[in-house]
Tab-separated table of C-alpha atoms in Angstrom:
chain	number	residue	atom	x	y	z
F	73	MET	CA	12.957	46.131	-54.315
F	74	LYS	CA	11.094	47.195	-51.166
F	75	VAL	CA	11.814	50.556	-49.559
F	76	LEU	CA	10.519	51.482	-46.104
F	77	HIS	CA	9.902	55.232	-45.788
F	78	ILE	CA	9.902	56.600	-42.244
F	79	LEU	CA	7.796	59.775	-42.180
F	80	TYR	CA	6.918	62.265	-39.462
F	81	ASP	CA	3.655	63.410	-41.096
F	82	TYR	CA	1.280	61.863	-43.589
F	83	PHE	CA	-2.269	62.284	-44.832
F	84	PRO	CA	-4.807	63.410	-43.611
F	85	GLU	CA	-2.258	66.106	-42.657
F	86	VAL	CA	-1.496	68.360	-45.618
F	87	GLY	CA	1.439	70.543	-46.595
F	88	GLY	CA	4.651	70.528	-48.592
F	89	TYR	CA	6.215	67.744	-46.475
F	90	VAL	CA	3.326	65.364	-47.128
F	91	TYR	CA	2.830	66.241	-50.804
F	92	ARG	CA	6.530	65.830	-51.549
F	93	ALA	CA	6.583	62.445	-49.780
F	94	LYS	CA	3.581	61.264	-51.805
F	95	MET	CA	5.259	62.334	-55.051
F	96	ILE	CA	8.343	60.278	-54.132
F	97	LEU	CA	6.214	57.239	-53.277
F	98	ASP	CA	4.194	57.477	-56.493
F	99	MET	CA	7.345	57.869	-58.581
F	100	GLU	CA	8.896	54.793	-56.975
F	101	LEU	CA	5.802	52.796	-57.907
F	102	LYS	CA	6.234	53.883	-61.539
F	103	GLN	CA	9.865	52.719	-61.403
F	104	GLY	CA	8.856	49.251	-60.200
F	105	ILE	CA	9.915	49.865	-56.587
F	106	THR	CA	7.550	48.874	-53.772
F	107	PRO	CA	7.300	51.681	-51.188
F	108	ILE	CA	6.039	50.979	-47.667
F	109	VAL	CA	5.380	53.751	-45.144
F	110	ALA	CA	5.880	53.913	-41.364
F	111	ILE	CA	4.444	56.907	-39.472
F	112	GLY	CA	5.310	57.865	-35.935
F	113	PRO	CA	5.776	58.075	-33.093
F	114	TYR	CA	4.107	61.478	-32.621
F	115	PHE	CA	1.432	61.390	-35.308
F	116	TYR	CA	-1.883	62.209	-33.625
F	117	LYS	CA	-4.267	61.109	-36.379
F	118	GLN	CA	-4.963	57.797	-38.013
F	119	PRO	CA	-2.838	57.869	-41.183
F	120	THR	CA	-4.695	57.507	-44.466
F	121	GLN	CA	-4.248	54.128	-46.114
F	122	ASP	CA	-3.169	53.964	-49.745
F	123	LYS	CA	-4.484	51.435	-52.240
F	124	ASN	CA	-1.032	51.087	-53.832
F	125	PHE	CA	1.131	50.453	-50.754
F	126	GLU	CA	0.921	49.721	-47.031
F	127	VAL	CA	0.982	52.430	-44.373
F	128	PHE	CA	1.968	51.372	-40.831
F	129	ASN	CA	1.023	53.484	-37.833
F	130	CYS	CA	3.875	53.549	-35.284
F	131	SER	CA	2.539	56.448	-33.242
F	132	HIS	CA	2.506	56.103	-29.460
F	133	HIS	CA	1.680	59.654	-28.276
F	134	TYR	CA	4.552	60.132	-25.841
F	135	LEU	CA	4.500	63.918	-25.996
F	136	PHE	CA	5.472	66.271	-23.213
F	137	PRO	CA	4.421	69.932	-23.529
F	138	GLN	CA	6.005	71.584	-26.587
F	139	LYS	CA	7.344	68.126	-27.600
F	140	ILE	CA	10.241	68.623	-25.181
F	141	LEU	CA	12.321	65.472	-24.545
F	142	ALA	CA	10.884	63.796	-27.631
F	143	TYR	CA	14.171	61.919	-28.092
F	144	ARG	CA	13.930	59.899	-24.890
F	145	PRO	CA	15.517	56.409	-24.916
F	146	ASN	CA	12.155	54.656	-24.447
F	147	VAL	CA	10.692	56.504	-27.447
F	148	ILE	CA	13.641	55.718	-29.721
F	149	SER	CA	13.802	52.091	-28.538
F	150	ARG	CA	10.108	51.391	-29.091
F	151	PHE	CA	10.104	53.141	-32.463
F	152	ALA	CA	13.153	51.099	-33.549
F	153	LYS	CA	11.389	47.878	-32.485
F	154	ASP	CA	8.359	48.847	-34.590
F	155	ILE	CA	10.591	49.527	-37.592
F	156	GLU	CA	12.470	46.245	-37.099
F	157	LYS	CA	9.192	44.270	-37.063
F	158	ILE	CA	8.079	45.900	-40.304
F	159	CYS	CA	11.455	45.253	-41.953
F	160	LYS	CA	11.346	41.564	-41.044
F	161	LYS	CA	7.678	41.105	-41.916
F	162	LYS	CA	7.860	42.889	-45.290
F	163	LYS	CA	11.456	41.836	-46.177
F	164	ILE	CA	12.613	45.444	-46.620
F	165	ASP	CA	15.716	46.116	-48.755
F	166	ILE	CA	16.369	49.793	-47.915
F	167	ILE	CA	15.191	52.113	-45.140
F	168	HIS	CA	14.580	55.697	-46.262
F	169	ALA	CA	14.334	57.967	-43.205
F	170	HIS	CA	12.920	61.435	-43.846
F	171	ASP	CA	13.670	64.385	-41.580
F	172	PRO	CA	13.336	65.161	-38.652
F	173	PRO	CA	16.166	62.983	-37.298
F	174	LEU	CA	14.093	60.833	-34.923
F	175	GLY	CA	13.197	58.485	-37.787
F	176	ALA	CA	16.833	58.401	-38.872
F	177	LEU	CA	17.894	57.304	-35.368
F	178	ALA	CA	15.482	54.367	-35.610
F	179	ALA	CA	16.732	53.589	-39.143
F	180	MET	CA	20.343	53.669	-37.920
F	181	ILE	CA	19.626	51.247	-35.060
F	182	VAL	CA	17.631	48.819	-37.217
F	183	GLY	CA	20.020	49.105	-40.157
F	184	GLU	CA	22.982	48.119	-38.009
F	185	ARG	CA	21.022	45.391	-36.235
F	186	LEU	CA	19.711	43.742	-39.429
F	187	GLY	CA	22.521	44.684	-41.801
F	188	LEU	CA	20.178	46.797	-43.958
F	189	ARG	CA	21.138	49.808	-46.047
F	190	TRP	CA	19.583	53.049	-44.848
F	191	ILE	CA	19.587	56.631	-46.059
F	192	TYR	CA	18.784	59.916	-44.355
F	193	HIS	CA	16.725	62.476	-46.269
F	194	ILE	CA	16.984	66.080	-44.988
F	195	ARG	CA	14.076	68.123	-46.331
F	196	GLY	CA	14.298	71.041	-43.905
F	197	LEU	CA	15.832	72.271	-40.684
F	198	SER	CA	13.225	71.367	-38.081
F	199	GLU	CA	15.137	72.771	-35.139
F	200	GLU	CA	15.768	76.097	-36.873
F	201	SER	CA	12.118	76.381	-37.951
F	202	MET	CA	11.120	76.047	-34.297
F	203	ARG	CA	13.098	79.168	-33.428
F	204	TYR	CA	10.726	81.240	-35.545
F	205	SER	CA	7.603	79.625	-34.080
F	206	HIS	CA	8.378	79.581	-30.337
F	207	PRO	CA	10.507	81.651	-27.960
F	208	LEU	CA	13.925	79.951	-27.784
F	209	PRO	CA	14.082	79.572	-23.954
F	210	LEU	CA	10.789	77.656	-24.074
F	211	ILE	CA	11.944	75.114	-26.661
F	212	LEU	CA	15.687	75.111	-25.938
F	213	PRO	CA	15.775	71.423	-24.805
F	214	ARG	CA	13.857	70.433	-27.940
F	215	TYR	CA	16.173	72.517	-30.125
F	216	LEU	CA	19.284	70.921	-28.601
F	217	GLU	CA	18.032	67.335	-28.871
F	218	TYR	CA	17.240	67.849	-32.575
F	219	LYS	CA	20.738	69.253	-33.148
F	220	ILE	CA	22.454	66.452	-31.244
F	221	ALA	CA	20.381	63.708	-32.888
F	222	ARG	CA	21.113	65.128	-36.351
F	223	GLN	CA	24.879	65.141	-35.689
F	224	ILE	CA	24.823	61.528	-34.462
F	225	VAL	CA	22.941	60.381	-37.544
F	226	LEU	CA	25.085	62.378	-39.984
F	227	LYS	CA	28.236	60.838	-38.533
F	228	LYS	CA	26.927	57.286	-39.028
F	229	CYS	CA	24.991	57.626	-42.300
F	230	LYS	CA	26.751	56.693	-45.550
F	231	ASN	CA	24.214	58.355	-47.856
F	232	VAL	CA	22.529	61.655	-47.058
F	233	ILE	CA	19.999	63.359	-49.340
F	234	THR	CA	19.295	67.080	-49.134
F	235	ILE	CA	16.586	69.131	-50.819
F	236	SER	CA	18.943	71.857	-52.089
F	237	LYS	CA	22.594	72.543	-52.864
F	238	ALA	CA	22.628	75.310	-50.265
F	239	LEU	CA	21.406	72.877	-47.596
F	240	ARG	CA	23.953	70.260	-48.682
F	241	ASP	CA	26.815	72.760	-48.401
F	242	TYR	CA	25.602	73.963	-44.997
F	243	ILE	CA	25.268	70.455	-43.535
F	244	SER	CA	28.367	68.880	-45.087
F	245	LYS	CA	30.618	71.859	-44.217
F	246	GLY	CA	32.831	70.652	-47.076
F	247	LYS	CA	33.554	67.305	-45.375
F	248	ASN	CA	32.772	63.824	-46.780
F	249	VAL	CA	30.946	65.522	-49.654
F	250	ASP	CA	30.704	62.280	-51.661
F	251	LYS	CA	28.029	60.936	-49.318
F	252	PHE	CA	25.761	63.966	-49.800
F	253	HIS	CA	23.298	63.973	-52.696
F	254	VAL	CA	20.825	66.653	-53.800
F	255	LEU	CA	17.268	65.607	-54.665
F	256	PRO	CA	15.471	68.856	-55.547
F	257	ASN	CA	11.735	69.444	-55.503
F	258	GLY	CA	9.633	68.839	-58.577
F	259	VAL	CA	6.138	69.257	-59.923
F	260	ASP	CA	3.550	67.055	-61.624
F	261	ILE	CA	3.219	68.704	-65.049
F	262	ASN	CA	0.185	66.567	-65.840
F	263	LYS	CA	-1.698	68.522	-63.156
F	264	PHE	CA	0.130	71.849	-63.204
F	265	ASN	CA	0.417	73.149	-66.756
F	266	PRO	CA	-0.542	76.244	-68.797
F	267	LYS	CA	-3.642	74.554	-70.254
F	268	VAL	CA	-5.553	74.695	-66.954
F	269	ASP	CA	-8.412	77.218	-67.022
F	270	GLY	CA	-8.917	79.363	-63.925
F	271	SER	CA	-11.811	81.506	-65.166
F	272	SER	CA	-14.379	79.621	-63.077
F	273	ILE	CA	-12.399	80.433	-59.912
F	274	ARG	CA	-12.235	84.125	-60.809
F	275	ASP	CA	-16.008	84.127	-61.318
F	276	GLU	CA	-16.637	82.182	-58.112
F	277	LEU	CA	-14.581	84.664	-56.073
F	278	ASN	CA	-16.112	87.637	-57.881
F	279	LEU	CA	-12.638	88.713	-59.003
F	280	SER	CA	-13.102	88.547	-62.764
F	281	GLU	CA	-12.142	92.196	-63.220
F	282	LYS	CA	-9.198	92.099	-60.796
F	283	GLN	CA	-5.474	91.481	-61.153
F	284	ILE	CA	-4.878	88.659	-58.669
F	285	ILE	CA	-1.700	88.317	-56.616
F	286	LEU	CA	-1.612	84.838	-55.051
F	287	HIS	CA	0.190	83.202	-52.146
F	288	ALA	CA	-0.701	79.706	-50.900
F	289	GLY	CA	0.518	77.281	-48.263
F	290	ASN	CA	1.305	77.044	-44.576
F	291	ILE	CA	0.990	80.698	-43.560
F	292	ARG	CA	3.728	81.410	-41.025
F	293	LYS	CA	5.752	84.449	-40.023
F	294	ILE	CA	8.741	83.318	-42.092
F	295	GLU	CA	6.627	83.673	-45.258
F	296	GLY	CA	6.980	87.459	-44.859
F	297	LEU	CA	3.483	88.342	-46.019
F	298	GLU	CA	3.431	91.511	-43.920
F	299	PHE	CA	5.975	92.949	-46.374
F	300	MET	CA	3.552	92.248	-49.226
F	301	LEU	CA	0.786	93.963	-47.274
F	302	ARG	CA	2.924	97.016	-46.541
F	303	ALA	CA	3.714	97.320	-50.262
F	304	LEU	CA	0.052	97.158	-51.336
F	305	PRO	CA	-0.997	100.757	-50.547
F	306	LYS	CA	1.741	102.107	-52.810
F	307	ILE	CA	0.891	99.590	-55.554
F	308	LEU	CA	-2.795	100.505	-55.347
F	309	THR	CA	-2.035	104.161	-56.086
F	310	GLU	CA	-0.989	103.058	-59.576
F	311	LEU	CA	-2.953	99.821	-60.082
F	312	LYS	CA	-6.450	100.160	-58.633
F	313	ASP	CA	-7.650	96.647	-59.536
F	314	ILE	CA	-5.033	94.661	-57.569
F	315	HIS	CA	-6.364	91.974	-55.204
F	316	LEU	CA	-4.253	89.789	-52.911
F	317	LEU	CA	-5.555	86.226	-52.519
F	318	ILE	CA	-4.065	84.139	-49.699
F	319	ILE	CA	-4.811	80.415	-49.491
F	320	ALA	CA	-4.013	79.059	-46.018
F	321	ASN	CA	-4.048	75.491	-44.735
F	322	ALA	CA	-5.414	76.643	-41.351
F	323	ARG	CA	-6.283	79.693	-39.274
F	324	ASN	CA	-3.609	80.862	-36.859
F	325	SER	CA	-2.442	83.870	-34.833
F	326	TYR	CA	-0.156	85.100	-37.619
F	327	ILE	CA	-3.100	85.372	-40.016
F	328	THR	CA	-5.004	87.314	-37.357
F	329	LYS	CA	-2.089	89.775	-37.171
F	330	LEU	CA	-2.033	90.074	-40.970
F	331	LEU	CA	-5.729	90.965	-41.009
F	332	GLN	CA	-5.170	93.541	-38.253
F	333	LEU	CA	-2.360	95.063	-40.315
F	334	ALA	CA	-4.615	95.127	-43.395
F	335	GLU	CA	-7.248	97.058	-41.413
F	336	LYS	CA	-4.607	99.500	-40.194
F	337	LEU	CA	-3.356	100.059	-43.770
F	338	ASN	CA	-6.942	100.401	-45.028
F	339	ILE	CA	-6.513	97.594	-47.572
F	340	ARG	CA	-8.744	94.898	-46.028
F	341	LYS	CA	-11.143	95.088	-48.987
F	342	ASN	CA	-8.210	94.263	-51.305
F	343	ILE	CA	-7.419	90.975	-49.559
F	344	SER	CA	-9.180	87.614	-49.472
F	345	ILE	CA	-8.160	84.606	-47.393
F	346	LEU	CA	-9.381	81.080	-48.150
F	347	TYR	CA	-8.882	78.097	-45.862
F	348	ASP	CA	-8.606	74.343	-46.464
F	349	VAL	CA	-8.693	74.460	-50.255
F	350	ASP	CA	-8.490	70.964	-51.741
F	351	HIS	CA	-4.994	70.524	-53.216
F	352	ALA	CA	-6.588	68.986	-56.316
F	353	LEU	CA	-8.113	72.423	-57.025
F	354	MET	CA	-4.828	74.325	-56.664
F	355	PRO	CA	-4.039	74.242	-60.420
F	356	LYS	CA	-7.252	76.205	-61.057
F	357	TYR	CA	-6.439	78.770	-58.364
F	358	ILE	CA	-2.940	79.247	-59.762
F	359	ALA	CA	-4.374	79.520	-63.281
F	360	ALA	CA	-6.667	82.272	-61.998
F	361	CYS	CA	-3.813	84.441	-60.689
F	362	ASP	CA	-1.713	87.038	-62.505
F	363	LEU	CA	1.291	86.938	-60.168
F	364	TYR	CA	2.458	84.450	-57.538
F	365	VAL	CA	4.431	85.972	-54.638
F	366	LEU	CA	6.894	84.412	-52.174
F	367	PRO	CA	8.145	87.279	-49.965
F	368	ARG	CA	10.022	85.036	-47.517
F	369	MET	CA	12.094	86.561	-44.721
F	370	LYS	CA	15.860	86.288	-44.663
F	371	ASN	CA	16.857	83.643	-42.128
F	372	ILE	CA	18.697	80.337	-42.141
F	373	VAL	CA	15.572	78.259	-42.920
F	374	CYS	CA	14.359	80.364	-45.857
F	375	ASP	CA	17.883	80.811	-47.184
F	376	LEU	CA	18.670	77.074	-47.347
F	377	VAL	CA	15.382	75.192	-47.791
F	378	THR	CA	13.771	75.228	-51.234
F	379	PRO	CA	9.970	75.184	-50.903
F	380	LEU	CA	7.611	73.297	-53.184
F	381	LYS	CA	5.532	76.432	-53.795
F	382	PRO	CA	7.297	78.154	-56.721
F	383	TYR	CA	7.432	75.074	-58.940
F	384	GLU	CA	3.684	74.853	-59.476
F	385	PRO	CA	3.078	78.403	-60.793
F	386	MET	CA	6.325	78.215	-62.803
F	387	ALA	CA	5.109	75.003	-64.461
F	388	MET	CA	1.897	76.847	-65.318
F	389	GLU	CA	3.926	79.730	-66.839
F	390	LYS	CA	2.738	82.230	-64.257
F	391	PRO	CA	5.038	85.078	-63.186
F	392	VAL	CA	6.659	84.329	-59.824
F	393	LEU	CA	8.156	87.036	-57.591
F	394	ALA	CA	10.309	85.728	-54.713
F	395	SER	CA	12.804	87.012	-52.180
F	396	ASP	CA	16.434	87.037	-53.284
F	397	LEU	CA	17.566	84.080	-51.145
F	398	LYS	CA	19.968	81.218	-51.902
F	399	ALA	CA	17.117	78.704	-52.007
F	400	PHE	CA	15.136	80.704	-54.574
F	401	ARG	CA	18.241	81.417	-56.661
F	402	GLU	CA	18.576	77.643	-57.110
F	403	ILE	CA	15.079	77.522	-58.591
F	404	ILE	CA	14.567	80.818	-60.397
F	405	LYS	CA	16.655	82.274	-63.203
F	406	PRO	CA	16.082	86.022	-62.717
F	407	ASN	CA	14.075	87.630	-65.512
F	408	GLU	CA	13.827	84.275	-67.329
F	409	THR	CA	11.758	81.935	-65.169
F	410	GLY	CA	10.768	84.435	-62.504
F	411	TYR	CA	11.741	87.577	-60.591
F	412	LEU	CA	13.723	88.127	-57.401
F	413	SER	CA	13.436	91.093	-55.045
F	414	GLU	CA	15.445	92.090	-52.005
F	415	SER	CA	14.120	90.187	-49.001
F	416	GLU	CA	12.133	92.089	-46.364
């Protein structure tokens, strides 16, 4: 069986979206399924080729400022033609379109044209995430076209996959529930397990004598790290050797604001930020920590979308402290597999 995966991002980009996609592709290979990948149409880099399967670049760089009017007819039409060519050339059996809904629109068109089965995989709420990254008036057209496209696809699609039960319930609204399926996140326990030694990382960072609180990933406002920072002064009155280690995939304005807040709270010396850490080294960094924190804010995205982040420290038997949100309650059994605190 050959499955064509339509992805928005792929390597050399990094992040939960890409890592989760790669895990799905690798698992399909182990099951005897042949995955093939199509990237586009707004991917700005040359996608990394994989020795185990083909990766097609369907990017055309149509972008307007702020990606407004991304769902223009000429974009959708050309993307669908690219997908149709791949399906015919590679004799695809199923099209697996991952969120955002642009890829699902192309899958819907090609699926109906060629009589192919297609599924829509919702791994987040792209339009809602935008609201916390840009002022709404600026991206309102983009927000609306995402919402409209998603509704069109959901109406037509016979099989929809969501990343969490909370997201499934939100999207299905209790209607046609049989076509909605939950495929939760997972973790590679061959890489992330309690046997990994993090002592070399502690030595390298000169934190051997410290109690390390760790947070890693795409550092955005919704992660709520300012709440962790505001809690630190009080914690440090009782535990003098606490050190907060933040691993970020890139520098951004939010991190700048966090550092300014740390200076204001007089805790800058208790915080370290590392950038562009190789994901292959993450097990060692997690092994080096004493507590992994996920202080996410309470909003629709954080409440419904289960992140990849908590699974890795949990698999390594590290204490995890997360906000008390629906998404985290699906993952963490309070006081058994982790701890939940009131958000914000």
